[in-house]
Amino acid sequence: MVVGIKDGAKLAGIVIISFCAVLVCTMFMNYQADIAGIEKEIISEQVRIFYQAQVATAKMVSGLSGGCLCLTSAVMLLFFIKQYIDTHKKELGILKALGYTNLKIAGNFWVFGSSVFLGTGLGFAGAFLIMPYFYRVQNLEELLPAFPVRFHPAVPVYLVVIPTAAFSLLAVCYAWIRLKMPVLSLLRETLSDGRKRKKHGADKEGGLFLEDLKRNTLRDKKVLAFFILFACFCFSSMTQMSFSMDELASEMMAIMIMLIGLVLACTTLFLAITTVVDGNKKTIAMMRVFGYSQGECTRAILGGYRPVAYIGFAVGTVYQYVLLRIAVDLVFRDMEGIPEYEFDFPAMLVSLGAFAVIYEIVMYGYSKRIRNISLKEIMLE
């Protein structure tokens, strides 16, 4: 099994998501481990409340960010493995015809899980580079006794070694399950379940072709719809949260949240939309042959994802508000000087405006890409 440059480039999304997850988790988990060493030195009740709030914040941020991004990485990994098998059925069928077992072929899919090692390794290293500054910011008012950054072997084990092994095993097991199909089905490139794909809405009386195509594209690409929703969720929640972090936490936290949100959103959105367009090249080429305009092709292939994108933005808005309310009302409720948090409408409007502009610019760019798809290009593939 050979993973080409084009296939490997798609794994960049998993690398980036793993990097962001481990970068955040490493800083807070290491901080939690180091701050535990000074617990006995804390005498003042007010300082003890601050200490407990810091520990609770570290646990909450590590759990939420790590869990959410880990789940997203797993979904993305399974999607890319499925896509790889679907686009390399002939090659895999030939290997099975030559006597290779499903398990032997699936064993090579560990390389997909290895992308997690690259992301988690870079995230762990990056966290240690900025951790001294992070520690200073966390104790800016010097309420806690000073303590240095220490290396804890358990942190890379939990955040690098175990995720790499788990994702590699997941990749092998999922590939083994997907490869359980007859050799002839692979060689003929038929559907894995042996059934014909149903036509949704095409047989409805009076149904318009473009509307049917829009619905079918969205229905057949549910995982990509999830990625687009997740990208818009990240943009909405992280950008709005960053506006509040300057007052509730620190300027460093605000910048870090903003950068992570933008990186996650842009990476996931570009990968998802690129996959949608590439997966519909033949349809787009035939539509152009039959006289459909660039705008009609764009609306049919990508138009159905616009409501999904704005739903993702709305969910992200609610999520960041609920999360900050929990942090302020529960985690820091006994701390003096913590301002009350109310929903920030100006921040939401700024985020929504930026989101609308960026999303429409991205869609416009991909509409140009759709215009350049020709039947000749498809025939030569």
PDB file of C-alpha atoms in Angstrom, residues 158-267:
ATOM      1  CA  TYR A 158      -0.759  10.472  28.128  1.00  0.00           C
ATOM      2  CA  LEU A 159      -0.658  13.082  25.384  1.00  0.00           C
ATOM      3  CA  VAL A 160       1.756  11.640  22.779  1.00  0.00           C
ATOM      4  CA  VAL A 161       2.427   7.922  23.239  1.00  0.00           C
ATOM      5  CA  ILE A 162      -1.072   6.700  24.138  1.00  0.00           C
ATOM      6  CA  PRO A 163      -2.938   8.790  21.494  1.00  0.00           C
ATOM      7  CA  THR A 164      -0.486   7.655  18.779  1.00  0.00           C
ATOM      8  CA  ALA A 165      -0.908   3.994  19.696  1.00  0.00           C
ATOM      9  CA  ALA A 166      -4.690   4.349  20.034  1.00  0.00           C
ATOM     10  CA  PHE A 167      -5.149   6.115  16.693  1.00  0.00           C
ATOM     11  CA  SER A 168      -2.841   3.686  14.869  1.00  0.00           C
ATOM     12  CA  LEU A 169      -4.804   0.757  16.290  1.00  0.00           C
ATOM     13  CA  LEU A 170      -8.068   2.482  15.363  1.00  0.00           C
ATOM     14  CA  ALA A 171      -6.826   2.983  11.796  1.00  0.00           C
ATOM     15  CA  VAL A 172      -5.845  -0.688  11.426  1.00  0.00           C
ATOM     16  CA  CYS A 173      -9.099  -2.006  12.924  1.00  0.00           C
ATOM     17  CA  TYR A 174     -11.302   0.277  10.836  1.00  0.00           C
ATOM     18  CA  ALA A 175      -9.406  -0.563   7.631  1.00  0.00           C
ATOM     19  CA  TRP A 176      -9.727  -4.279   8.432  1.00  0.00           C
ATOM     20  CA  ILE A 177     -13.495  -3.877   8.771  1.00  0.00           C
ATOM     21  CA  ARG A 178     -13.781  -1.839   5.548  1.00  0.00           C
ATOM     22  CA  LEU A 179     -11.744  -4.391   3.599  1.00  0.00           C
ATOM     23  CA  LYS A 180     -14.167  -7.205   4.376  1.00  0.00           C
ATOM     24  CA  MET A 181     -15.654  -7.326   0.892  1.00  0.00           C
ATOM     25  CA  PRO A 182     -15.276  -9.702  -2.075  1.00  0.00           C
ATOM     26  CA  VAL A 183     -12.251  -9.284  -4.331  1.00  0.00           C
ATOM     27  CA  LEU A 184     -14.491  -8.788  -7.368  1.00  0.00           C
ATOM     28  CA  SER A 185     -16.299  -5.938  -5.628  1.00  0.00           C
ATOM     29  CA  LEU A 186     -12.981  -4.171  -5.129  1.00  0.00           C
ATOM     30  CA  LEU A 187     -11.797  -4.815  -8.685  1.00  0.00           C
ATOM     31  CA  ARG A 188     -15.089  -3.605 -10.151  1.00  0.00           C
ATOM     32  CA  GLU A 189     -15.113  -0.622  -7.741  1.00  0.00           C
ATOM     33  CA  THR A 190     -18.671  -1.313  -6.624  1.00  0.00           C
ATOM     34  CA  LEU A 191     -20.128  -0.139  -3.353  1.00  0.00           C
ATOM     35  CA  SER A 192     -18.832  -1.945  -0.284  1.00  0.00           C
ATOM     36  CA  ASP A 193     -22.270  -3.088   0.824  1.00  0.00           C
ATOM     37  CA  GLY A 194     -23.088  -4.517  -2.592  1.00  0.00           C
ATOM     38  CA  ARG A 195     -26.210  -2.429  -2.983  1.00  0.00           C
ATOM     39  CA  LYS A 196     -27.052   0.151  -5.579  1.00  0.00           C
ATOM     40  CA  ARG A 197     -27.155   3.724  -4.454  1.00  0.00           C
ATOM     41  CA  LYS A 198     -30.670   5.022  -4.139  1.00  0.00           C
ATOM     42  CA  LYS A 199     -31.709   8.158  -5.917  1.00  0.00           C
ATOM     43  CA  HIS A 200     -33.035  10.704  -3.490  1.00  0.00           C
ATOM     44  CA  GLY A 201     -35.603  13.064  -4.834  1.00  0.00           C
ATOM     45  CA  ALA A 202     -34.677  12.636  -8.496  1.00  0.00           C
ATOM     46  CA  ASP A 203     -37.918  10.790  -9.187  1.00  0.00           C
ATOM     47  CA  LYS A 204     -40.177  13.296  -7.495  1.00  0.00           C
ATOM     48  CA  GLU A 205     -42.710  14.844  -9.817  1.00  0.00           C
ATOM     49  CA  GLY A 206     -41.823  18.422 -10.585  1.00  0.00           C
ATOM     50  CA  GLY A 207     -38.564  18.155  -8.639  1.00  0.00           C
ATOM     51  CA  LEU A 208     -35.868  20.452  -9.911  1.00  0.00           C
ATOM     52  CA  PHE A 209     -32.547  18.846 -10.800  1.00  0.00           C
ATOM     53  CA  LEU A 210     -30.419  21.478  -9.104  1.00  0.00           C
ATOM     54  CA  GLU A 211     -32.404  21.317  -5.850  1.00  0.00           C
ATOM     55  CA  ASP A 212     -32.279  17.515  -5.908  1.00  0.00           C
ATOM     56  CA  LEU A 213     -28.535  17.602  -6.495  1.00  0.00           C
ATOM     57  CA  LYS A 214     -28.032  20.043  -3.624  1.00  0.00           C
ATOM     58  CA  ARG A 215     -29.991  17.829  -1.224  1.00  0.00           C
ATOM     59  CA  ASN A 216     -28.281  14.637  -2.421  1.00  0.00           C
ATOM     60  CA  THR A 217     -24.805  16.170  -2.099  1.00  0.00           C
ATOM     61  CA  LEU A 218     -25.530  17.187   1.482  1.00  0.00           C
ATOM     62  CA  ARG A 219     -27.152  13.848   2.302  1.00  0.00           C
ATOM     63  CA  ASP A 220     -24.342  11.741   0.821  1.00  0.00           C
ATOM     64  CA  LYS A 221     -21.589  13.809   2.491  1.00  0.00           C
ATOM     65  CA  LYS A 222     -22.805  13.843   6.086  1.00  0.00           C
ATOM     66  CA  VAL A 223     -19.293  13.614   7.539  1.00  0.00           C
ATOM     67  CA  LEU A 224     -18.166  16.602   5.479  1.00  0.00           C
ATOM     68  CA  ALA A 225     -21.213  18.508   6.709  1.00  0.00           C
ATOM     69  CA  PHE A 226     -20.031  17.721  10.255  1.00  0.00           C
ATOM     70  CA  PHE A 227     -16.536  19.053   9.463  1.00  0.00           C
ATOM     71  CA  ILE A 228     -17.957  22.288   8.044  1.00  0.00           C
ATOM     72  CA  LEU A 229     -20.206  22.667  11.082  1.00  0.00           C
ATOM     73  CA  PHE A 230     -17.214  22.011  13.358  1.00  0.00           C
ATOM     74  CA  ALA A 231     -15.075  24.575  11.505  1.00  0.00           C
ATOM     75  CA  CYS A 232     -17.724  27.263  11.905  1.00  0.00           C
ATOM     76  CA  PHE A 233     -18.294  26.211  15.524  1.00  0.00           C
ATOM     77  CA  CYS A 234     -14.567  26.705  16.247  1.00  0.00           C
ATOM     78  CA  PHE A 235     -14.507  30.106  14.562  1.00  0.00           C
ATOM     79  CA  SER A 236     -17.592  31.320  16.442  1.00  0.00           C
ATOM     80  CA  SER A 237     -16.752  30.000  19.912  1.00  0.00           C
ATOM     81  CA  MET A 238     -13.035  30.809  19.898  1.00  0.00           C
ATOM     82  CA  THR A 239     -13.257  34.312  18.443  1.00  0.00           C
ATOM     83  CA  GLN A 240     -16.068  35.371  20.774  1.00  0.00           C
ATOM     84  CA  MET A 241     -14.360  33.758  23.763  1.00  0.00           C
ATOM     85  CA  SER A 242     -11.111  35.561  23.009  1.00  0.00           C
ATOM     86  CA  PHE A 243     -12.844  38.953  23.333  1.00  0.00           C
ATOM     87  CA  SER A 244     -13.750  38.070  26.941  1.00  0.00           C
ATOM     88  CA  MET A 245     -10.421  36.469  27.895  1.00  0.00           C
ATOM     89  CA  ASP A 246      -8.562  39.765  28.041  1.00  0.00           C
ATOM     90  CA  GLU A 247     -10.767  40.818  30.964  1.00  0.00           C
ATOM     91  CA  LEU A 248     -11.424  37.431  32.563  1.00  0.00           C
ATOM     92  CA  ALA A 249      -7.937  35.903  32.210  1.00  0.00           C
ATOM     93  CA  SER A 250      -5.069  37.508  30.308  1.00  0.00           C
ATOM     94  CA  GLU A 251      -4.081  38.976  26.964  1.00  0.00           C
ATOM     95  CA  MET A 252      -1.938  35.905  26.260  1.00  0.00           C
ATOM     96  CA  MET A 253      -4.935  33.614  26.757  1.00  0.00           C
ATOM     97  CA  ALA A 254      -7.028  35.779  24.431  1.00  0.00           C
ATOM     98  CA  ILE A 255      -4.405  35.658  21.659  1.00  0.00           C
ATOM     99  CA  MET A 256      -3.851  31.926  22.073  1.00  0.00           C
ATOM    100  CA  ILE A 257      -7.581  31.141  21.894  1.00  0.00           C
ATOM    101  CA  MET A 258      -8.006  33.369  18.843  1.00  0.00           C
ATOM    102  CA  LEU A 259      -5.087  31.800  16.957  1.00  0.00           C
ATOM    103  CA  ILE A 260      -6.127  28.216  17.768  1.00  0.00           C
ATOM    104  CA  GLY A 261      -9.705  28.935  16.725  1.00  0.00           C
ATOM    105  CA  LEU A 262      -8.690  30.457  13.400  1.00  0.00           C
ATOM    106  CA  VAL A 263      -6.216  27.659  12.610  1.00  0.00           C
ATOM    107  CA  LEU A 264      -8.732  24.921  13.417  1.00  0.00           C
ATOM    108  CA  ALA A 265     -11.560  26.629  11.538  1.00  0.00           C
ATOM    109  CA  CYS A 266      -9.582  27.412   8.387  1.00  0.00           C
ATOM    110  CA  THR A 267      -7.878  24.014   8.209  1.00  0.00           C
TER     111      THR A 267
END
